[in-house]
GROMACS .gro file of C-alpha atoms in nm:
model
  177
    1LEU     CA    1   8.488  11.190   9.410
    2ILE     CA    2   8.210  11.365   9.683
    3LYS     CA    3   7.965  11.094   9.615
    4GLY     CA    4   8.178  10.818   9.760
    5LYS     CA    5   8.298  10.691   9.422
    6PRO     CA    6   8.730  10.765   9.385
    7ARG     CA    7   8.696  10.491   9.093
    8GLN     CA    8   8.450  10.662   8.841
    9ALA     CA    9   8.600  11.040   8.964
   10LEU     CA   10   8.919  10.883   8.886
   11THR     CA   11   8.818  10.824   8.509
   12ALA     CA   12   8.697  11.157   8.505
   13LEU     CA   13   8.999  11.309   8.671
   14ARG     CA   14   9.290  11.105   8.433
   15LYS     CA   15   9.091  11.325   8.097
   16ALA     CA   16   9.149  11.650   8.303
   17TYR     CA   17   9.457  11.568   8.406
   18ARG     CA   18   9.608  11.482   8.040
   19ARG     CA   19   9.486  11.763   7.915
   20ASP     CA   20   9.667  11.998   8.171
   21PRO     CA   21   9.881  11.834   8.365
   22ASN     CA   22   9.923  12.174   8.590
   23ASP     CA   23   9.611  12.217   8.715
   24ILE     CA   24   9.643  12.219   9.053
   25ASP     CA   25   9.261  12.101   9.185
   26THR     CA   26   9.293  11.820   8.914
   27VAL     CA   27   9.651  11.676   9.077
   28MET     CA   28   9.486  11.757   9.431
   29ASN     CA   29   9.151  11.569   9.368
   30MET     CA   30   9.354  11.326   9.144
   31ALA     CA   31   9.555  11.167   9.461
   32ALA     CA   32   9.208  11.212   9.748
   33ALA     CA   33   9.056  11.018   9.425
   34PHE     CA   34   9.329  10.747   9.502
   35TRP     CA   35   9.370  10.745   9.891
   36ARG     CA   36   9.012  10.699   9.901
   37SER     CA   37   9.045  10.415   9.689
   38GLY     CA   38   9.365  10.277   9.854
   39SER     CA   39   9.600  10.306   9.641
   40VAL     CA   40   9.837  10.464   9.882
   41ARG     CA   41  10.151  10.583   9.651
   42LYS     CA   42   9.946  10.664   9.415
   43ALA     CA   43   9.795  10.940   9.634
   44ILE     CA   44  10.119  11.047   9.806
   45THR     CA   45  10.273  11.061   9.450
   46PHE     CA   46  10.004  11.253   9.313
   47SER     CA   47  10.007  11.468   9.652
   48ARG     CA   48  10.392  11.570   9.597
   49GLN     CA   49  10.296  11.711   9.287
   50ALA     CA   50  10.012  11.920   9.424
   51VAL     CA   51  10.262  12.057   9.648
   52ALA     CA   52  10.527  12.173   9.373
   53LEU     CA   53  10.283  12.289   9.202
   54ALA     CA   54  10.204  12.567   9.434
   55PRO     CA   55  10.431  12.476   9.738
   56ASP     CA   56  10.279  12.788   9.920
   57ARG     CA   57   9.918  12.674   9.945
   58ARG     CA   58   9.846  12.523  10.289
   59ASP     CA   59   9.585  12.252  10.179
   60THR     CA   60   9.823  12.100   9.945
   61THR     CA   61  10.090  12.093  10.235
   62LEU     CA   62   9.856  11.962  10.464
   63ALA     CA   63   9.677  11.696  10.251
   64LEU     CA   64  10.069  11.540  10.135
   65LEU     CA   65  10.151  11.556  10.511
   66ASN     CA   66   9.804  11.404  10.600
   67TYR     CA   67   9.867  11.107  10.348
   68LEU     CA   68  10.214  11.096  10.500
   69VAL     CA   69  10.123  11.061  10.871
   70GLN     CA   70   9.790  10.759  10.771
   71ALA     CA   71  10.012  10.589  10.586
   72ARG     CA   72  10.293  10.547  10.916
   73GLN     CA   73  10.518  10.738  10.710
   74ILE     CA   74  10.656  10.893  10.957
   75GLU     CA   75  11.031  11.020  10.855
   76ALA     CA   76  10.872  11.111  10.507
   77ALA     CA   77  10.623  11.367  10.689
   78VAL     CA   78  10.969  11.459  10.932
   79ALA     CA   79  11.100  11.583  10.613
   80GLU     CA   80  10.864  11.738  10.441
   81LEU     CA   81  10.809  11.914  10.799
   82ARG     CA   82  11.230  12.011  10.776
   83GLN     CA   83  11.161  12.123  10.443
   84LEU     CA   84  10.905  12.411  10.527
   85HIS     CA   85  11.111  12.486  10.766
   86GLN     CA   86  11.386  12.560  10.584
   87ARG     CA   87  11.119  12.738  10.310
   88GLY     CA   88  11.087  12.991  10.652
   89VAL     CA   89  10.681  12.851  10.726
   90VAL     CA   90  10.536  13.025  10.976
   91PRO     CA   91  10.403  12.698  11.166
   92PHE     CA   92   9.986  12.758  11.162
   93PRO     CA   93   9.697  12.561  11.327
   94GLU     CA   94   9.688  12.276  11.126
   95LEU     CA   95  10.062  12.245  11.039
   96LEU     CA   96  10.115  12.222  11.413
   97ALA     CA   97   9.854  11.945  11.502
   98ILE     CA   98  10.016  11.760  11.208
   99GLN     CA   99  10.361  11.765  11.395
  100ALA     CA  100  10.151  11.667  11.719
  101GLN     CA  101  10.015  11.381  11.574
  102ILE     CA  102  10.389  11.317  11.506
  103ALA     CA  103  10.527  11.361  11.757
  104PHE     CA  104  10.209  11.105  11.942
  105ASN     CA  105  10.358  10.849  11.686
  106ARG     CA  106  10.704  10.880  11.774
  107GLU     CA  107  10.554  10.789  12.143
  108ASP     CA  108  10.609  11.133  12.225
  109TYR     CA  109  10.324  11.206  12.374
  110ARG     CA  110  10.496  11.494  12.629
  111ARG     CA  111  10.550  11.727  12.288
  112THR     CA  112  10.270  11.539  12.093
  113ASN     CA  113  10.035  11.722  12.434
  114SER     CA  114  10.255  12.105  12.400
  115LEU     CA  115  10.264  12.127  12.033
  116PHE     CA  116   9.883  12.020  12.059
  117ARG     CA  117   9.861  12.308  12.304
  118SER     CA  118  10.026  12.534  12.128
  119ALA     CA  119   9.826  12.435  11.797
  120MET     CA  120   9.521  12.530  11.996
  121GLU     CA  121   9.620  12.847  12.149
  122SER     CA  122   9.721  12.919  11.776
  123ALA     CA  123   9.373  12.788  11.662
  124THR     CA  124   9.188  13.060  11.884
  125SER     CA  125   9.385  13.322  11.762
  126GLU     CA  126   9.278  13.304  11.437
  127GLY     CA  127   8.936  13.263  11.601
  128ASN     CA  128   8.893  12.869  11.493
  129GLU     CA  129   8.693  12.810  11.800
  130THR     CA  130   8.600  12.406  11.666
  131PHE     CA  131   8.920  12.362  11.577
  132ALA     CA  132   9.023  12.468  11.884
  133VAL     CA  133   8.752  12.268  12.055
  134GLU     CA  134   8.892  11.928  11.846
  135LEU     CA  135   9.205  12.009  11.960
  136ARG     CA  136   9.135  12.029  12.336
  137GLY     CA  137   8.963  11.697  12.267
  138GLU     CA  138   9.324  11.532  12.096
  139ILE     CA  139   9.486  11.669  12.480
  140ALA     CA  140   9.230  11.451  12.658
  141ALA     CA  141   9.294  11.109  12.426
  142VAL     CA  142   9.678  11.203  12.408
  143ASP     CA  143   9.620  11.243  12.846
  144PHE     CA  144   9.439  10.896  12.853
  145VAL     CA  145   9.682  10.800  12.674
  146ARG     CA  146   9.990  10.866  12.950
  147GLY     CA  147   9.793  10.785  13.228
  148LYS     CA  148   9.751  11.129  13.344
  149LEU     CA  149   9.299  11.069  13.286
  150ASP     CA  150   9.159  10.788  13.337
  151ARG     CA  151   8.853  10.674  13.066
  152SER     CA  152   8.583  10.826  13.237
  153GLN     CA  153   8.730  11.194  13.265
  154ALA     CA  154   8.886  11.148  12.895
  155ILE     CA  155   8.499  11.060  12.779
  156ASP     CA  156   8.382  11.344  13.013
  157THR     CA  157   8.673  11.591  12.818
  158LEU     CA  158   8.549  11.497  12.472
  159LYS     CA  159   8.188  11.482  12.568
  160ASP     CA  160   8.182  11.836  12.678
  161CYS     CA  161   8.394  11.944  12.350
  162LEU     CA  162   8.113  11.755  12.175
  163LYS     CA  163   7.838  11.983  12.333
  164GLU     CA  164   8.046  12.280  12.162
  165ALA     CA  165   8.149  12.144  11.869
  166PRO     CA  166   7.871  11.888  11.780
  167LYS     CA  167   7.917  11.844  11.446
  168SER     CA  168   8.293  11.736  11.457
  169VAL     CA  169   8.380  11.398  11.291
  170ARG     CA  170   8.732  11.429  11.481
  171LEU     CA  171   8.556  11.467  11.837
  172VAL     CA  172   8.297  11.153  11.766
  173THR     CA  173   8.635  10.973  11.615
  174LEU     CA  174   8.841  11.044  11.884
  175LEU     CA  175   8.502  10.917  12.167
  176ALA     CA  176   8.503  10.591  12.003
  177TYR     CA  177   8.892  10.554  12.055
   0.00000   0.00000   0.00000
């Protein structure tokens, strides 16, 4: 999977899954391999299984929500968020950022930036400065979409963010947008 060969990885992962279908790492890797091979439905199915196996692990929840948002299954992502809220999960930076992405997909840009700002503050308080800088870039991109920044202002902000987090794929992607 790391070598960029998801189909080959699936062969080994299927064997591991047959041996132990409750191994959370195998299930998560199955989801990732299916996602990378373009099998969105299977990726989401395995990701849901991972959440069922380990509902308190952040990584399983984040993976599922990310797959749903990227697949534009926004209402399914909202339903997952409702379940998290009902279980009393306290929002953490990455979860707030996914909520912001959902708001963006719903074209609720004011809420998008509010959530990104909350995520940025939370990331800063947790000491995750790189993520906080990435979120500052997200806010600039949304402000550009909203017409609050012109293109050059948004690009300048993203370039400043890249100086602070030069290895950030997220910021490079935003800059390319």
